[in-house]
Coordinates of C-alpha atoms and ligand atoms in Angstrom, one line a residue:
M1 CA 147.7 76.0 26.7
V2 CA 147.5 72.9 24.1
N3 CA 149.5 71.4 21.1
Q4 CA 149.5 70.0 17.5
T5 CA 150.8 67.0 19.1
E6 CA 147.9 66.7 21.6
I7 CA 145.3 67.3 19.5
D8 CA 146.9 64.9 17.5
K9 CA 146.2 62.6 20.3
A10 CA 142.8 63.9 21.5
V11 CA 141.9 63.8 17.3
Q12 CA 142.9 59.7 17.2
V13 CA 141.9 58.7 20.6
L14 CA 138.0 60.6 19.4
R15 CA 138.9 57.9 15.6
E16 CA 139.0 55.0 17.1
G17 CA 135.9 55.6 19.2
G18 CA 137.5 57.3 23.1
L19 CA 136.4 60.3 24.5
V20 CA 138.2 63.4 25.5
G21 CA 138.4 66.3 27.6
M22 CA 138.0 69.3 26.4
P23 CA 137.3 72.8 27.2
T24 CA 135.1 75.2 26.1
E25 CA 134.0 79.0 26.3
T26 CA 131.2 77.9 28.7
V27 CA 132.4 75.1 30.4
Y28 CA 134.7 71.6 30.3
G29 CA 132.2 69.2 27.6
L30 CA 133.7 65.4 27.7
A31 CA 133.6 64.8 23.6
A32 CA 132.9 62.2 20.8
D33 CA 132.8 61.4 17.6
A34 CA 128.7 61.9 17.0
S35 CA 128.8 60.2 13.6
S36 CA 129.4 56.7 16.1
P37 CA 126.9 55.5 18.6
D38 CA 129.6 53.0 20.1
S39 CA 131.1 56.1 21.4
L40 CA 127.8 58.3 22.1
R41 CA 126.9 55.4 25.1
K42 CA 130.9 56.0 26.7
I43 CA 128.8 59.0 27.3
F44 CA 126.4 59.0 28.6
A45 CA 128.1 56.1 30.4
A46 CA 130.8 57.6 31.9
K47 CA 128.4 60.7 33.4
G48 CA 125.7 58.6 34.7
R49 CA 123.0 59.6 32.3
P50 CA 119.4 58.2 31.3
E51 CA 120.1 58.0 27.2
D52 CA 116.7 60.2 26.7
H53 CA 119.0 63.5 27.5
P54 CA 120.2 64.5 24.3
L55 CA 123.5 65.6 23.3
I56 CA 124.7 68.7 21.7
V57 CA 126.8 68.5 18.4
H58 CA 130.0 71.0 18.6
V59 CA 131.3 72.0 14.9
G60 CA 133.2 74.2 13.3
A61 CA 132.1 76.0 11.0
V62 CA 128.4 77.6 10.3
N63 CA 128.7 75.4 6.8
E64 CA 128.5 71.9 8.9
L65 CA 125.1 72.8 10.2
S66 CA 123.6 71.6 6.7
K67 CA 125.2 67.6 7.9
W68 CA 123.6 68.0 11.2
A69 CA 120.3 70.2 10.1
R70 CA 117.9 70.2 8.2
D71 CA 115.2 73.3 7.1
I72 CA 117.1 75.4 8.5
S73 CA 115.2 78.6 8.3
E74 CA 116.9 82.4 7.8
D75 CA 116.7 83.4 11.6
A76 CA 118.7 80.7 12.5
L77 CA 121.4 81.1 10.0
K78 CA 121.5 85.3 11.2
L79 CA 122.4 83.9 15.3
A80 CA 124.9 81.8 13.8
H81 CA 126.2 84.8 11.8
A82 CA 126.0 87.1 14.8
M83 CA 127.0 84.9 18.1
W84 CA 128.9 81.7 17.2
P85 CA 131.7 81.0 18.2
G86 CA 129.6 81.3 21.7
P87 CA 128.2 80.5 23.8
L88 CA 124.6 80.2 22.0
T89 CA 123.6 75.9 21.1
L90 CA 120.4 76.6 18.7
I91 CA 117.6 73.7 18.5
L92 CA 117.5 72.6 14.7
K93 CA 114.9 69.8 12.9
K94 CA 117.9 67.0 12.5
A95 CA 119.4 65.4 9.9
P96 CA 117.4 61.8 9.1
H97 CA 121.1 60.4 9.7
V98 CA 122.3 61.6 13.2
S99 CA 121.6 59.1 15.9
D100 CA 119.2 58.5 18.1
L101 CA 121.7 58.6 20.8
V102 CA 122.4 62.1 19.7
T103 CA 118.2 64.2 19.7
G104 CA 117.2 61.9 22.9
K105 CA 114.7 60.3 19.9
Q106 CA 112.8 63.6 19.1
D107 CA 113.3 65.0 15.8
T108 CA 115.1 67.4 16.4
V109 CA 119.3 68.4 17.5
G110 CA 121.2 71.2 19.4
L111 CA 124.6 72.6 17.3
R112 CA 126.8 75.1 18.2
I113 CA 130.4 77.1 18.2
P114 CA 131.8 76.8 20.7
G115 CA 134.9 79.9 20.6
H116 CA 137.2 78.3 22.8
P117 CA 140.4 77.9 20.7
V118 CA 141.4 73.8 21.9
A119 CA 137.6 73.4 21.3
L120 CA 137.9 75.4 17.8
A121 CA 141.0 73.6 16.6
L122 CA 140.3 69.8 17.9
L123 CA 137.8 70.5 15.8
K124 CA 139.5 71.6 12.5
A125 CA 141.5 68.9 12.9
F126 CA 138.8 66.1 13.6
G127 CA 137.6 67.3 10.9
G128 CA 133.4 66.8 12.0
G129 CA 130.6 66.3 14.8
L130 CA 131.4 66.5 18.8
A131 CA 128.5 65.7 21.0
A132 CA 129.6 66.9 24.0
P133 CA 127.6 67.1 27.4
S134 CA 129.2 68.9 30.6
A135 CA 132.3 66.7 31.9
N136 CA 129.9 66.2 35.1
R137 CA 128.7 63.2 36.8
F138 CA 124.6 63.4 35.6
G139 CA 122.9 66.1 38.2
R140 CA 126.2 67.8 39.8
I141 CA 128.4 71.3 38.9
S142 CA 130.0 71.9 35.3
P143 CA 133.3 71.3 35.6
T144 CA 135.4 75.2 34.7
T145 CA 138.6 73.9 34.5
A146 CA 140.3 71.1 33.4
D147 CA 141.6 69.2 36.7
A148 CA 138.1 69.6 37.9
V149 CA 136.9 67.3 34.9
R150 CA 139.3 64.9 35.6
E151 CA 137.9 65.0 39.8
E152 CA 134.9 64.6 38.0
L153 CA 135.4 61.7 35.9
G154 CA 139.1 59.6 36.9
G155 CA 139.6 57.3 35.1
T156 CA 137.5 56.8 32.0
V157 CA 138.0 59.8 30.1
S158 CA 142.0 59.3 29.9
L159 CA 142.9 61.9 28.0
V160 CA 141.4 65.6 28.6
L161 CA 142.9 68.9 27.1
E162 CA 143.9 72.0 29.4
G163 CA 142.3 75.6 28.5
G164 CA 142.4 77.1 31.1
Q165 CA 139.9 78.1 33.6
C166 CA 136.4 78.4 31.0
D167 CA 135.8 82.0 30.1
V168 CA 131.7 82.1 30.3
G169 CA 131.9 79.9 33.5
V170 CA 128.1 78.2 32.7
E171 CA 127.0 76.5 29.9
S172 CA 125.1 78.1 26.7
T173 CA 122.0 79.2 26.3
I174 CA 119.3 77.5 24.6
V175 CA 117.1 78.7 21.5
D176 CA 115.1 76.6 20.3
M177 CA 115.0 77.3 16.1
S178 CA 112.6 74.4 15.1
G179 CA 109.1 75.1 15.8
E180 CA 107.0 78.9 13.8
H181 CA 108.5 81.0 17.4
P182 CA 112.0 80.5 18.7
V183 CA 111.8 79.5 22.8
I184 CA 115.0 80.0 25.6
L185 CA 115.3 76.6 26.8
R186 CA 118.2 77.0 29.3
P187 CA 119.0 80.6 29.8
G188 CA 122.9 81.3 29.9
M189 CA 124.9 84.9 29.6
I190 CA 123.3 85.0 25.6
S191 CA 120.5 87.0 26.8
A192 CA 117.5 87.4 26.3
T193 CA 117.2 91.4 24.9
Q194 CA 120.8 90.1 22.5
I195 CA 118.5 87.5 20.3
E196 CA 115.6 89.8 20.2
E197 CA 118.4 92.3 19.3
V198 CA 120.0 90.0 17.0
L199 CA 116.1 88.5 15.2
N200 CA 114.7 91.7 15.8
K201 CA 112.5 90.1 17.5
S202 CA 110.3 89.2 20.9
L203 CA 111.3 85.9 22.2
S204 CA 109.3 82.9 24.8
V205 CA 110.9 81.7 27.7
A206 CA 109.6 78.3 28.2
E207 CA 107.8 77.5 31.3
Q208 CA 109.4 74.4 33.1
Q209 CA 108.4 70.9 31.3
G210 CA 107.4 68.1 32.8
S211 CA 110.1 65.9 30.0
P212 CA 113.8 66.5 29.8
R213 CA 113.9 68.0 27.0
V214 CA 116.6 69.9 28.3
S215 CA 118.3 67.9 31.3
G216 CA 119.3 71.9 32.7
S217 CA 115.5 72.7 33.1
L218 CA 115.3 69.1 35.6
E219 CA 114.6 71.9 38.9
S220 CA 117.6 70.3 40.6
H221 CA 120.7 69.5 39.0
Y222 CA 124.1 71.6 38.4
A223 CA 124.3 71.0 42.5
P224 CA 126.6 70.7 45.0
L225 CA 126.6 67.7 47.5
T226 CA 126.5 70.2 50.4
K227 CA 123.2 71.8 51.3
T228 CA 122.5 75.0 49.8
R229 CA 120.0 77.4 50.3
L230 CA 119.7 81.1 49.1
I231 CA 118.6 84.0 51.5
E232 CA 117.8 87.3 51.2
S233 CA 120.4 90.2 51.2
Q234 CA 118.9 91.4 54.8
N235 CA 117.8 88.3 55.8
I236 CA 121.6 87.0 56.6
I237 CA 123.3 88.6 58.9
N238 CA 119.8 88.0 61.8
F239 CA 120.5 83.5 60.4
L240 CA 124.5 84.2 61.0
E241 CA 123.9 85.7 65.2
K242 CA 120.5 83.3 65.0
V243 CA 122.3 79.7 64.2
S244 CA 122.4 76.8 65.8
A245 CA 126.2 75.1 66.6
N246 CA 124.6 71.8 64.6
E247 CA 123.7 73.3 61.7
L248 CA 127.3 75.3 62.1
P249 CA 130.1 75.3 59.6
V250 CA 129.0 77.6 56.7
V251 CA 129.8 78.9 54.0
V252 CA 128.4 82.6 52.7
L253 CA 128.7 83.8 49.1
T254 CA 127.0 87.4 48.9
Y255 CA 128.1 89.9 46.2
S256 CA 126.3 92.6 47.7
V257 CA 126.4 92.1 52.0
P258 CA 129.6 92.9 53.8
Q259 CA 132.2 90.4 55.7
Q260 CA 131.8 89.9 59.1
D261 CA 133.4 88.2 61.7
F262 CA 131.4 85.1 62.9
E263 CA 132.6 82.4 64.1
R264 CA 132.8 78.8 61.9
V265 CA 131.5 80.8 59.1
K266 CA 133.4 81.3 56.0
W267 CA 132.7 84.0 53.9
I268 CA 133.4 84.4 50.8
L269 CA 132.9 87.5 48.2
M270 CA 131.5 87.4 45.1
P271 CA 132.2 89.8 41.8
S272 CA 129.8 91.9 41.5
D273 CA 128.5 92.0 38.4
A274 CA 126.7 89.2 36.1
K275 CA 129.8 88.2 33.8
G276 CA 132.0 88.1 37.1
Y277 CA 129.6 86.2 39.1
A278 CA 128.9 83.7 37.1
H279 CA 132.4 82.7 36.0
D280 CA 133.5 82.2 38.9
L281 CA 130.8 79.8 40.6
Y282 CA 130.3 76.8 39.5
H283 CA 134.4 77.0 40.4
V284 CA 133.9 78.8 44.4
L285 CA 130.5 75.7 44.8
R286 CA 133.6 72.9 43.5
Q287 CA 135.7 74.4 46.1
V288 CA 134.1 74.7 48.8
D289 CA 131.8 71.9 48.6
K290 CA 134.9 69.9 49.2
E291 CA 135.8 71.8 53.3
H292 CA 133.3 69.8 54.7
F293 CA 130.1 72.5 55.1
S294 CA 127.7 72.0 56.3
Q295 CA 125.6 73.6 54.4
I296 CA 127.0 76.4 52.5
L297 CA 123.8 80.1 51.7
I298 CA 123.6 82.2 49.1
E299 CA 122.1 86.2 48.6
E300 CA 119.9 86.0 45.9
V301 CA 121.0 87.5 42.9
P302 CA 119.3 90.4 40.6
L303 CA 115.9 90.6 39.3
S304 CA 117.0 92.1 36.4
S305 CA 117.5 90.1 32.2
D306 CA 121.1 90.0 33.0
W307 CA 121.5 87.8 35.6
G308 CA 119.3 85.5 34.2
A309 CA 121.6 82.4 33.8
V310 CA 123.2 82.6 37.7
R311 CA 119.9 83.0 38.9
D312 CA 118.4 79.8 36.9
R313 CA 121.4 78.1 38.5
L314 CA 121.4 79.0 41.7
Q315 CA 117.9 78.1 42.5
R316 CA 118.5 74.2 40.8
A317 CA 122.1 74.3 42.9
S318 CA 119.9 74.6 46.5
S319 CA 116.6 72.5 45.3
Ligands
TXA1 O1 128.0 74.8 27.3 C1 127.4 74.0 26.9 O2 126.8 73.6 26.6 C2 128.2 72.8 27.8 C3 129.1 73.0 26.0 C4 130.5 71.4 26.3 O3 129.4 72.9 25.2 N1 127.2 71.3 26.9 C5 126.4 71.9 27.7 O4 125.4 70.1 27.8 O5 126.0 72.1 28.5 P1 124.9 69.1 28.3 O6 124.6 68.3 28.1 O7 125.1 69.2 29.9 O8 123.2 70.2 28.8 C6 122.5 70.3 26.9 C7 121.5 70.6 26.9 C8 120.6 69.7 27.6 O9 119.7 70.1 28.5 C9 120.2 68.7 26.7 O10 119.0 68.6 26.8 C10 119.9 70.2 25.9 O11 120.7 70.6 26.3 N2 119.8 69.8 24.3 C11 121.0 69.1 23.6 N3 119.7 68.3 23.0 C12 118.4 68.9 22.4 C13 117.7 69.2 22.4 N4 117.1 68.2 20.6 N5 116.4 69.8 22.0 C14 116.1 69.7 23.3 N6 116.8 70.1 24.2 C15 118.2 70.2 24.1
MG2 MG1 125.2 69.3 31.8

């Protein structure tokens, strides 16, 4: 972890308009001063991300919401108090001054308090909002370690704060609280059921959208470079028995099918619970992506709601 001197240095970089790699409990973010358009532009340049993709503003306390959002409903406040700091992003109506670079020219803004001590220390010392997308090149796998951030962004980010491997491992749940009914825009490890319990009402999950209000909603996203496909549990062994030499070597990720020996097949047994699986997923994909396999074969995961976030990321990684 980091000491106060490094936090102070990061604050200085941010005040001078620079970018800082910031650990959060979900994935590492690429942070910039959310009130400085010049700083925000650097995020898009570093990631190679189109400027119409909105950014999440990270804040240090619930009472800062009113600096960024207006017409904040009782329900939104309930969720904020129940889940923050934590892996939940609220979409709210934006306050007038919020930059188009943050909102993608929409009338809403995404906000969250991250549940990582280093992020919280940075936000406290900085004193303002930090816009931070995941610290990967556009469309690629989000980084879950400081090394992965450096690998993704190299020299474009001068300072990456060390925060260890991210606890959650996949991006926050995004819930749109700007309309009449709450809508989940991106599944995460905070489930629809948990949100429904707090709000005491049912909510809907967004259909695939045409415009990239949520870039993670693009069909192909969070993707390894190696060809990646999902395969049903009962077809794995059969596939490996019949696979032709020119399709090898392959790497297989299973959570329920026990490992067997095949030539030129690397077998990785993933955790069999959704939380453990999510924690490992990006880290494992990033590692195997470097190993020159001809394909990554991933066992389909359960359809139950606790696996929703993992299932969503696997579908995008393989599409
Ligand atoms: O866990 C996370 O949310 C991580 C960490 C770093 O906080 N951040 C993250 O940021 O995943 P990013 O930019 O990679 O993904 C944020 C998603 C994007 O798909 C963006 O389109 C969506 O949030 N988003 C941001 N503001 C929005 C808004 N006003 N309306 C709809 N979607 C929004
Ligand atoms: Mg991202």
